[in-house]
Tab-separated table of C-alpha atoms in Angstrom:
chain	number	residue	atom	x	y	z
A	30	MET	CA	173.838	122.698	5.589
A	31	THR	CA	172.157	119.396	4.876
A	32	THR	CA	174.084	116.183	4.325
A	33	VAL	CA	172.892	113.713	1.706
A	34	TYR	CA	173.359	109.948	2.001
A	35	GLU	CA	172.951	108.009	-1.255
A	36	PHE	CA	172.174	104.336	-1.871
A	37	THR	CA	170.587	101.880	-4.290
A	38	PRO	CA	168.364	99.156	-2.801
A	39	ARG	CA	169.794	95.685	-3.129
A	40	TYR	CA	167.809	92.775	-4.545
A	41	LEU	CA	167.387	91.217	-1.095
A	42	GLU	CA	165.730	94.406	0.226
A	43	VAL	CA	162.831	94.318	-2.234
A	44	ASP	CA	159.664	92.409	-1.305
A	45	MET	CA	157.061	90.546	-3.374
A	46	GLN	CA	155.290	93.845	-4.153
A	47	GLY	CA	158.434	95.045	-5.941
A	48	VAL	CA	159.278	97.760	-3.436
A	49	MET	CA	161.817	98.075	-0.652
A	50	PHE	CA	160.483	96.303	2.451
A	51	ASN	CA	159.479	98.776	5.180
A	52	GLY	CA	161.977	97.432	7.727
A	53	TRP	CA	164.891	98.578	5.585
A	54	TYR	CA	163.938	102.255	5.922
A	55	LEU	CA	165.116	102.470	9.529
A	56	ALA	CA	168.282	100.555	8.637
A	57	TYR	CA	169.026	103.230	6.017
A	58	VAL	CA	168.110	105.971	8.524
A	59	ASP	CA	170.842	104.539	10.764
A	60	GLU	CA	173.343	104.589	7.886
A	61	ALA	CA	172.365	108.148	6.958
A	62	MET	CA	172.636	109.280	10.588
A	63	ASN	CA	176.163	107.876	10.808
A	64	HIS	CA	177.171	109.659	7.605
A	65	PHE	CA	175.563	112.842	8.957
A	66	ILE	CA	177.587	112.880	12.184
A	67	ASP	CA	180.764	112.031	10.229
A	68	ALA	CA	180.147	114.967	7.864
A	69	CYS	CA	179.447	117.244	10.851
A	70	GLY	CA	182.862	116.376	12.303
A	71	VAL	CA	181.749	114.238	15.267
A	72	PRO	CA	182.107	110.633	14.070
A	73	TYR	CA	180.958	107.870	16.388
A	74	PRO	CA	184.439	107.238	17.890
A	75	ARG	CA	184.400	110.847	19.142
A	76	TRP	CA	181.106	110.172	20.967
A	77	GLU	CA	182.808	107.238	22.697
A	78	GLU	CA	185.694	109.522	23.733
A	79	LEU	CA	183.149	111.954	25.202
A	80	GLY	CA	181.616	109.072	27.183
A	81	VAL	CA	178.238	109.159	25.450
A	82	ASP	CA	176.151	107.145	23.069
A	83	VAL	CA	172.819	107.764	21.391
A	84	GLN	CA	169.568	105.818	21.289
A	85	LEU	CA	166.652	106.131	18.920
A	86	VAL	CA	163.585	106.644	21.126
A	87	HIS	CA	160.916	107.738	18.649
A	88	ALA	CA	160.501	107.523	14.881
A	89	ASP	CA	157.723	108.754	12.597
A	90	LEU	CA	157.687	107.474	9.031
A	91	ASP	CA	155.341	108.832	6.381
A	92	TRP	CA	155.419	106.685	3.228
A	93	LYS	CA	154.348	108.367	0.007
A	94	ALA	CA	155.644	106.030	-2.740
A	95	GLY	CA	157.592	102.795	-2.989
A	96	ILE	CA	161.299	102.574	-3.725
A	97	GLY	CA	162.127	99.788	-6.174
A	98	PHE	CA	165.140	97.638	-7.018
A	99	GLY	CA	167.794	99.700	-8.752
A	100	ASP	CA	166.334	103.096	-7.833
A	101	LYS	CA	168.926	105.755	-7.060
A	102	VAL	CA	167.914	107.129	-3.653
A	103	GLN	CA	169.107	110.269	-1.890
A	104	VAL	CA	168.464	110.836	1.812
A	105	PRO	CA	169.002	114.432	2.929
A	106	VAL	CA	169.484	114.677	6.704
A	107	ARG	CA	169.098	117.795	8.811
A	108	THR	CA	168.713	118.767	12.444
A	109	THR	CA	165.265	120.050	13.371
A	110	ARG	CA	165.622	120.278	17.168
A	111	ILE	CA	168.319	120.182	19.839
A	112	GLY	CA	167.140	119.829	23.419
A	113	THR	CA	168.922	119.328	26.722
A	114	LYS	CA	169.248	115.528	26.471
A	115	SER	CA	167.893	114.784	23.003
A	116	PHE	CA	167.821	115.964	19.423
A	117	THR	CA	165.668	115.361	16.360
A	118	LEU	CA	166.853	114.649	12.837
A	119	GLU	CA	164.740	114.729	9.695
A	120	PHE	CA	165.359	112.348	6.791
A	121	GLU	CA	163.736	112.428	3.344
A	122	PHE	CA	164.017	109.441	1.041
A	123	ARG	CA	164.049	110.915	-2.461
A	124	ARG	CA	164.002	109.430	-5.931
A	125	GLY	CA	165.032	112.445	-7.937
A	126	GLU	CA	162.768	115.284	-6.828
A	127	GLU	CA	160.074	112.913	-5.490
A	128	VAL	CA	159.950	112.436	-1.716
A	129	THR	CA	159.033	108.775	-1.225
A	130	CYS	CA	159.235	108.696	2.578
A	131	ALA	CA	159.652	111.421	5.214
A	132	VAL	CA	161.152	110.346	8.544
A	133	SER	CA	161.592	112.183	11.836
A	134	VAL	CA	163.706	110.567	14.563
A	135	VAL	CA	164.232	111.619	18.174
A	136	TYR	CA	167.556	110.494	19.631
A	137	VAL	CA	168.383	110.577	23.341
A	138	VAL	CA	171.992	110.927	24.457
A	139	VAL	CA	172.954	108.357	27.089
A	140	ALA	CA	176.043	107.892	29.228
A	141	ALA	CA	178.305	105.177	27.822
A	142	ASP	CA	178.638	103.681	31.317
A	143	GLY	CA	174.950	102.718	31.279
A	144	SER	CA	173.884	105.224	33.929
A	145	GLY	CA	171.087	106.682	31.783
A	146	SER	CA	170.316	109.782	29.768
A	147	THR	CA	172.672	112.715	29.925
A	148	ALA	CA	173.062	116.184	28.450
A	149	VAL	CA	173.939	116.580	24.796
A	150	PRO	CA	177.665	117.464	24.933
A	151	PRO	CA	178.281	121.048	23.747
A	152	GLU	CA	180.739	119.797	21.110
A	153	ILE	CA	178.057	117.559	19.581
A	154	ALA	CA	175.340	120.223	19.792
A	155	ALA	CA	177.607	122.720	18.044
A	156	ALA	CA	178.636	120.211	15.373
A	157	ILE	CA	175.158	119.029	14.408
A	158	GLY	CA	174.213	122.665	14.245
A	159	ASP	CA	171.511	125.164	14.908
A	160	PRO	CA	168.288	123.953	13.262
A	161	GLN	CA	167.841	127.398	11.645
A	162	GLU	CA	171.307	127.158	10.085
A	163	ARG	CA	170.538	123.670	8.770
A	164	SER	CA	167.539	124.928	6.814
A	165	SER	CA	169.735	127.220	4.683
A	166	GLY	CA	169.614	124.810	1.766
A	167	GLN	CA	173.326	124.038	1.591
A	168	GLU	CA	173.896	120.358	0.898
A	169	ALA	CA	176.948	118.157	1.282
A	170	THR	CA	176.757	114.717	-0.321
A	171	VAL	CA	178.430	111.893	1.577
């Protein structure tokens, strides 16, 4: 299963070149990640109950084409790796069938009390799924 976050860039997000300013991509990654964990059944309040939080520690962005004002954008999100204390999500910014930007983000799970990184809770690992299962092509739009 892959979740799909959808948005349309706002006027204020478009720069003088007529495309969405690069800084907004990671803001939309954050929105898409939140919709992803909601759709997987572990919304952020559940993470707080489990005593954990998550931090973005590495992001790779590969721009292929600009997104303009008024474009209808879909961002499929899927898990590509689950480790002991971290996991990786893949995001694709799409305008129709065209991939305009591919993003890979590594998140580290941290203890909510500030004591540092900690193991990915089994409930979260199970919810965000086995990376092989995520590549099955099923999509849920959120």
